[in-house]
Every structure is written in structure tokens, then in C-alpha cells.
Coordinates of C-alpha atoms and ligand atoms in Angstrom, one line a residue:
X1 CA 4.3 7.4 -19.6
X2 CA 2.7 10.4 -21.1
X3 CA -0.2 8.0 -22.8
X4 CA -0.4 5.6 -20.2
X5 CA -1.4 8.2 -17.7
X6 CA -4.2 9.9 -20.0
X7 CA -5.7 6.5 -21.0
X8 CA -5.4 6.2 -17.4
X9 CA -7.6 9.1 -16.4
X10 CA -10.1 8.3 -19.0
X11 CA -10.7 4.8 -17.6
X12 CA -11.4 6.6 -13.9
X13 CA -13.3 9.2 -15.8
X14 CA -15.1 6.9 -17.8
X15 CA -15.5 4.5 -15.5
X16 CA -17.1 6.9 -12.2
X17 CA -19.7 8.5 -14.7
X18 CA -20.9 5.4 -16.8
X19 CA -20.9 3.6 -13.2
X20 CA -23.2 6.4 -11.9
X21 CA -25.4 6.2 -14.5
X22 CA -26.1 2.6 -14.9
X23 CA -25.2 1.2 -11.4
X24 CA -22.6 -1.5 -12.7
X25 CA -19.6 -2.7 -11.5
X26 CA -16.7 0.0 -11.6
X27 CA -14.4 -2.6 -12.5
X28 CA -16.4 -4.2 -15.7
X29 CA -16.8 -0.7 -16.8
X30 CA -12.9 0.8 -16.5
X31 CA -12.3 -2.4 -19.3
X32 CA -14.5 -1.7 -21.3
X33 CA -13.6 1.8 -21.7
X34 CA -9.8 0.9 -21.3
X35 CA -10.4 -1.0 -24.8
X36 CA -11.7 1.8 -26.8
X37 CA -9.2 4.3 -25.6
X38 CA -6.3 1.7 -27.1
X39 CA -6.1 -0.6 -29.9
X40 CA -3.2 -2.9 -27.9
X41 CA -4.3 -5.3 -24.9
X42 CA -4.1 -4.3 -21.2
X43 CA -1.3 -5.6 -18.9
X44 CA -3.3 -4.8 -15.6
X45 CA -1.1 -4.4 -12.5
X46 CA -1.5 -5.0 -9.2
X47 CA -0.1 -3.2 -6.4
X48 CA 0.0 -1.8 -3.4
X49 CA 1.0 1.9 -3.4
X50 CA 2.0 2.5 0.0
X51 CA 5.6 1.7 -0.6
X52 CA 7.4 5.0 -1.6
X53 CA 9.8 4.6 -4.3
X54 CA 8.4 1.5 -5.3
X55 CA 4.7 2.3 -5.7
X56 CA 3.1 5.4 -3.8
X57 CA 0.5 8.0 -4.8
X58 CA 1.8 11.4 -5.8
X59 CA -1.2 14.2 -7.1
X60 CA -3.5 11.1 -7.0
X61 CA -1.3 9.4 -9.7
X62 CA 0.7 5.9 -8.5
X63 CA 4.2 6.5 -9.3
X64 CA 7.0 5.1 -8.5
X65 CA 10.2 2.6 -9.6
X66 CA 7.6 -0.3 -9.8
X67 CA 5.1 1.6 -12.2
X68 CA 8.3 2.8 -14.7
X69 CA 9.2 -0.6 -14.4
X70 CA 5.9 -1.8 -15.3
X71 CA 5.7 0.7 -17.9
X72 CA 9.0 -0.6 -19.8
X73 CA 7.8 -4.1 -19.8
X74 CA 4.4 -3.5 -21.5
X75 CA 5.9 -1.2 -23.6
X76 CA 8.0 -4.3 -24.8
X77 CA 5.0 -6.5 -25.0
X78 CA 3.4 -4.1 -27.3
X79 CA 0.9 -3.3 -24.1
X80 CA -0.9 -0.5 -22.7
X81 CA -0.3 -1.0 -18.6
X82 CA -3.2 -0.3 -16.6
X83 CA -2.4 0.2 -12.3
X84 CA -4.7 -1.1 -9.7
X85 CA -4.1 -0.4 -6.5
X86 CA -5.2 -2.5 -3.6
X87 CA -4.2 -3.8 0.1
X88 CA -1.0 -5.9 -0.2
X89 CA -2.5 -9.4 0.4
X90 CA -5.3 -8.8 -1.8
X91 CA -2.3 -9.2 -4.6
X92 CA -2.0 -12.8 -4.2
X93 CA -5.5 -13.3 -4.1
X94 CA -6.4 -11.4 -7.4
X95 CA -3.9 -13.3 -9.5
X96 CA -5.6 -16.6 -9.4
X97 CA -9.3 -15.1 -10.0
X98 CA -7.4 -13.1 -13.2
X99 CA -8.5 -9.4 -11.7
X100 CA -4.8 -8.4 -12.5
X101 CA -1.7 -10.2 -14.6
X102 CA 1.1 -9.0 -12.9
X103 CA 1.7 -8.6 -9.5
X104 CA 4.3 -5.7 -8.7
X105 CA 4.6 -4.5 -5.5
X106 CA 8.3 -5.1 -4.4
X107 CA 7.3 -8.6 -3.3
X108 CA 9.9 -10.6 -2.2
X109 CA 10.3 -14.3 -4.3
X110 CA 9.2 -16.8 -0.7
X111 CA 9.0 -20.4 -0.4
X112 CA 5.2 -19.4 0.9
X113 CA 4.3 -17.5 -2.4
X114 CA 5.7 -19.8 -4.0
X115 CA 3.1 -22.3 -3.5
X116 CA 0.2 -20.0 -4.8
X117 CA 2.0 -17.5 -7.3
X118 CA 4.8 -18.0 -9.9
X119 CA 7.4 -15.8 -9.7
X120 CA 9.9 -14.3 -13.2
X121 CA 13.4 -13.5 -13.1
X122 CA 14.6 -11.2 -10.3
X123 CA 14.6 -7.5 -10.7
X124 CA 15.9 -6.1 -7.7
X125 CA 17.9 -7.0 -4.7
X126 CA 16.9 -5.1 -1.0
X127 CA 17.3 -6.4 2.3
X128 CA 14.7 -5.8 5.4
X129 CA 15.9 -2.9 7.5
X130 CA 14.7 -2.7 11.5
X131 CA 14.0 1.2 12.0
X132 CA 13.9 2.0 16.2
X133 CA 13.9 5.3 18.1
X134 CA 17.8 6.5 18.9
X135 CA 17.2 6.5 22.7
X136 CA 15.5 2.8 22.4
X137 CA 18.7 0.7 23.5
X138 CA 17.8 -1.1 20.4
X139 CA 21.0 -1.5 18.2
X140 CA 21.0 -5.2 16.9
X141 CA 18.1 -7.4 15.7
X142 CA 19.3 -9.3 19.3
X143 CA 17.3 -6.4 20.9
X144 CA 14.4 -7.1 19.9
X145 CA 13.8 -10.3 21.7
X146 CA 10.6 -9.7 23.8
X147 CA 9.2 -6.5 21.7
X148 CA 6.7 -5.4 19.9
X149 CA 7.4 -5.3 16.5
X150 CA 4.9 -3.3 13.8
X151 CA 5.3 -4.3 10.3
X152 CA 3.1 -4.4 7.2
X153 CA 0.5 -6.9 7.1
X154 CA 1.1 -10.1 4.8
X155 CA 4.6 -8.8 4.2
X156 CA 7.6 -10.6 4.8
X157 CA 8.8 -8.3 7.3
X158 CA 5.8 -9.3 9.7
X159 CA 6.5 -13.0 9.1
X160 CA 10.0 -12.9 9.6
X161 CA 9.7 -11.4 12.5
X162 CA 7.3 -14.0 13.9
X163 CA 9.8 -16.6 12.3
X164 CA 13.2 -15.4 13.4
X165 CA 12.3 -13.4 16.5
X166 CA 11.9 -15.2 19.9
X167 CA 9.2 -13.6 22.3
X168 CA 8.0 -11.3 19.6
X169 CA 4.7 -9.7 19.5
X170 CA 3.9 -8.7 15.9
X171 CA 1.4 -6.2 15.6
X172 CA 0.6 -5.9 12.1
X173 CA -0.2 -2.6 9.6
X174 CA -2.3 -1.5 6.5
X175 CA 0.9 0.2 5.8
X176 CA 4.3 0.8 7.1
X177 CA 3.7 4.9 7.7
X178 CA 1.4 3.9 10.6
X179 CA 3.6 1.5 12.2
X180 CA 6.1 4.0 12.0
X181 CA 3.5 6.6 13.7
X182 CA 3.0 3.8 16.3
X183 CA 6.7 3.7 16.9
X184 CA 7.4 7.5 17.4
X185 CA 4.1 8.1 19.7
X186 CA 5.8 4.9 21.6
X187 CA 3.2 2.5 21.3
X188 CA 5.6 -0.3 19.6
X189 CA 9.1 -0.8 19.8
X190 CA 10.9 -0.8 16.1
X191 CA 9.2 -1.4 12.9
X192 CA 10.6 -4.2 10.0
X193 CA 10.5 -3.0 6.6
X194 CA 12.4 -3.0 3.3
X195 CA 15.6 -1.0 2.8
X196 CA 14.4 1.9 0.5
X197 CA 11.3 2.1 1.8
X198 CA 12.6 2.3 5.6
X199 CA 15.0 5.4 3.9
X200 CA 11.8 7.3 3.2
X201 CA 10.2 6.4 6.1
X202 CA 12.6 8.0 8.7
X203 CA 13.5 11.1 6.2
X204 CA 12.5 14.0 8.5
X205 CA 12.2 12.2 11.8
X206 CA 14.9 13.1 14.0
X207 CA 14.5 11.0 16.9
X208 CA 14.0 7.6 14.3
X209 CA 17.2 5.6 13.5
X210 CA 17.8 2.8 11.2
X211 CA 20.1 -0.3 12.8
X212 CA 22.9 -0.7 10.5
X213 CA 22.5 -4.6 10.7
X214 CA 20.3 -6.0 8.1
X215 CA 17.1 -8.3 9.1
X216 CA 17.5 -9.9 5.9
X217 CA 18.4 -10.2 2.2
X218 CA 16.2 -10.5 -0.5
X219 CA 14.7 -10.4 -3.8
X220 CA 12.1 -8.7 -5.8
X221 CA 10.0 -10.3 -8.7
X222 CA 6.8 -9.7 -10.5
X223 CA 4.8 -12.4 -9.7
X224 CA 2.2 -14.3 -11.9
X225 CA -1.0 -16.6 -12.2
X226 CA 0.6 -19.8 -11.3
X227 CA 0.8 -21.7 -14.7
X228 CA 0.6 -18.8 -16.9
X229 CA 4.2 -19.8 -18.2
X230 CA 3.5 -17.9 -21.5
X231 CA 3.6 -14.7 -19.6
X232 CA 6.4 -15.4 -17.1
X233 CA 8.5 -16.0 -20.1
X234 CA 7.1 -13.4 -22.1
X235 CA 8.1 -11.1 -19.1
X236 CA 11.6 -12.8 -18.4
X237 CA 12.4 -11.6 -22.0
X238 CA 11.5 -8.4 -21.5
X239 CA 13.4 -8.0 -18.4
X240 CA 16.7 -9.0 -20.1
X241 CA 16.3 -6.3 -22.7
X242 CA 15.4 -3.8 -20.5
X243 CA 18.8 -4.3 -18.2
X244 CA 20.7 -4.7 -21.8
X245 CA 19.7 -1.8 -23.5
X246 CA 20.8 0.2 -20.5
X247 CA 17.3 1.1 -19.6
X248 CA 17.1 -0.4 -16.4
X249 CA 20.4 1.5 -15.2
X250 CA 18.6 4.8 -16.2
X251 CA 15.2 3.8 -14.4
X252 CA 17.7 2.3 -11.2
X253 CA 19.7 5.7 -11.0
X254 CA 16.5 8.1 -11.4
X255 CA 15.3 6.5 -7.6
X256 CA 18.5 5.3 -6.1
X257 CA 21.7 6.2 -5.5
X258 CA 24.8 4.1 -5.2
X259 CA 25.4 5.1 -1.5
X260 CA 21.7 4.8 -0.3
X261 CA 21.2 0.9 -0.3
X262 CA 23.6 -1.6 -2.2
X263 CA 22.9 -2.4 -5.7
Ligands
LIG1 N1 9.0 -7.0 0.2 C1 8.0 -7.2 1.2 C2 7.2 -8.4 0.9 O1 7.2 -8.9 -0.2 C3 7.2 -6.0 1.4 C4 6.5 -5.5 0.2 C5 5.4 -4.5 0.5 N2 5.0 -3.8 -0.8 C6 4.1 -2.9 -0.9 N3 3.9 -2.4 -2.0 N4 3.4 -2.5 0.2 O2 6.5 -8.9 1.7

């Protein structure tokens, strides 16, 4: 983690001041200073840090299960990751035009991605959580018939809820945080968003509750250039080693417990 970060902060470094002085294009300048600070080829990321534990920025540094995750692959790749953070959707978009290589964002494997992106092996298993105020009436995913729903934009949650929910009116987020701000200032009635997220998302907030019936189950993979089999497998290799040697029970137990959200 240690290197990654400072050949991290040399790219930004790097990358504002050369940028400044000759005009060019931030992102053709962070590789080409990426490449000097490291013999070993990039894995660039994609993500969306707006997710806490996933992905989230802490002291202007995206952190999170995700990034360790991330981390651990490249390292088994003989890599050097490198993050970039943009909005959710622009994830799906960026894999075909080869901005990033991996896509890791906790998005869930859908018959709709499916169709542009490939997906590897599984890596975690969550389920979508509805979050409503305590004094709402709200208590099963039958209450929300008729209501306004906010979710994160592109995500699953928002097109579940369009899917599943009859009535609905899906208003749709940059992020989760401000549909939850929209929900306590009563401007929306519940918000749909993954389990550990929706934990950290009502930490604090005494008149938000969490239904204890799930929206929906799913499952979280990295997702890939469609075609680029060579990596997906490269990837799905990694993956198995990392949960053999133990390390991904270490990474799992840093951010979760047992008792917070199912295994
Ligand atoms: N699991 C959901 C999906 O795939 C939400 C993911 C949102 N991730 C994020 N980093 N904002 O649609």
C-alpha cells in the first residue's frame, strides 16, 4: 500500500504541474509519469468513491475494501495499481474506450452489464437494503408502493426500484449521502442502497432506520473490457489465491464484522 500511495501522489504531483506548464491533457501526462515512477505495468482502476467501505475518500486518499482488494490483485499480477475516481456510470463507459482495465466499484454482476462489460469470478455477496425514517410507516418493501424513492444513479438500486416497485417515482443521485439528506429533510420517502454502505449511511442519524427485509440479493465482481478474456482470467486466478492464502479473510474482517451483514 505504502508504494502504491507515493507513486500515487507523484502521478497527481507530476501530473498538475507538467499539465500547467504545457497545457496537455492531465490524463496523458499522469501515464507518462506513472511509468517512470515504476518499472511494472499499471492496472488502472475505475471507481466510484462514494461508497464507504467499499471506495470513499479519506485525507484526499481513496480507500476503502475495494482499493485493498485492488491492491492484492495487482500485487499478484506483478502490477502497480493506479485509482481513478469518476461518477458511477462513467465506469461502464471507460472500459470499452480502455481509460481504465478494471472496473471496481461494488458493481453488482446484471443481466444489463452483461451485455456491455465482462464480469470475473464473484468477490462478495451483499444484498440492497431500503433505509426510511422510523416514524415513516414504512416497514416492508410493500410500503413503498406509490413513493418516492432516491437511489444512486445508474446503480441497481435505482433500477430495481423502477423494476420491482409499482407506482414508484425514482429520483435519482450523484451519490447515496444526498439521497439520504433528501430523505431526512423529507423531501423523498426511503432511499435503496447496498447493505454496508446503507450501515454507514445511517451511523449517527437517529431518526433513520434500516427495514430488516432485504430489497435484494446480490453479487459483486470486477468487471472488464468485454473480450479481454486474458485479463478476466488473469484476475480469476488471482482471486482464488487471494481467498486461499487467507488474505481475503484478513482484508474481509478489517471492514466487516460477522454480525453487521451476512458473509
Ligand atoms: N451495487 C450497486 C450497483 O452495482 C451499487 C454500486 C455503487 N458503487 C459505488 N461505488 N458508488 O449498481
Amino acid at each position: 500500500m505504502k508504494k502504491y500511495q507515493k507513486v500515487l501522489t507523484t502521478i497527481l504531483l507530476g501530473g498538475a504541474l507538467v499539465g500547467s506548464l504545457t497545457g496537455c491533457g492531465s490524463s496523458d501526462t499522469a501515464e507518462s509519469i506513472s511509468t517512470e515512477a515504476s518499472t511494472k505495468e499499471i492496472l488502472v482502476m475505475g471507481t466510484n468513491a462514494t461508497f464507504p467501505p467499499f471506495e470513499y475518500v479519506d485525507q484526499n486518499e481513496i480507500v476503502g475494501f475495494d482499493v485493498e482488494m485492488a491492491g492484492l490483485i495487482a500485487k499478484e499480477l506483478g502490477m502497480e495499481l493506479q485509482v481513478q475516481d469518476m461518477e458511477f456510470e462513467a465506469i461502464f463507459g471507460a472500459l470499452p474506450n480502455n481509460m481504465i482495465d478494471i472496473g471496481m466499484a461494488g458493481i453488482t454482476i446484471s443481466e444489463d452489464r452483461l451485455a456491455q462489460v465482462d464480469f470475473t469470478d464473484g468477490y462478495f455477496n451483499t444484498k440492497q437494503l431500503i433505509i426510511a425514517k422510523k416514524d415513516s410507516g414504512i416497514t416492508t418493501s410493500d410500503d413503498l408502493v406509490g413513493k418516492k424513492i432516491g437511489a444512486q444513479l445508474g446503480t441497481t438500486s435505482a433500477t430495481f426500484a423502477k423494476l420491482y416497485i409499482e407506482d414508484v417515482k425514482v429520483i435519482e443521485f450523484n451519490k447515496s449521502a444526498l439521497a439520504v439528506a433528501d430523505l431526512m429533510n423529507g423531501t423523498i420517502d426511503a432511499v435503496i442502497v447496498d447493505a454496508a454502505p446503507a450501515q454507514e449511511l445511517v451511523k449517527g442519524q437517529d431518526s433513520l432506520m434500516i427495514l430488516e427485509t432485504p430489497f435484494a440479493e446480490e453479487e459483486y465482481a470486477i468487471a472488464i473490457k468485454k473480450g479481454n478474456s486474458e485479463l478476466t482470467e488473469k484476475i480469476n486466478v488471482a482471486l482464488t489465491s487471494i481467498k486461499e492464502s487467507g488474505q481475503y479473510d484478513e482484508l474481509y474482517s478489517k471492514y466487516f464484522t460477522e454480525t453487521e451483514i451476512d458473509k
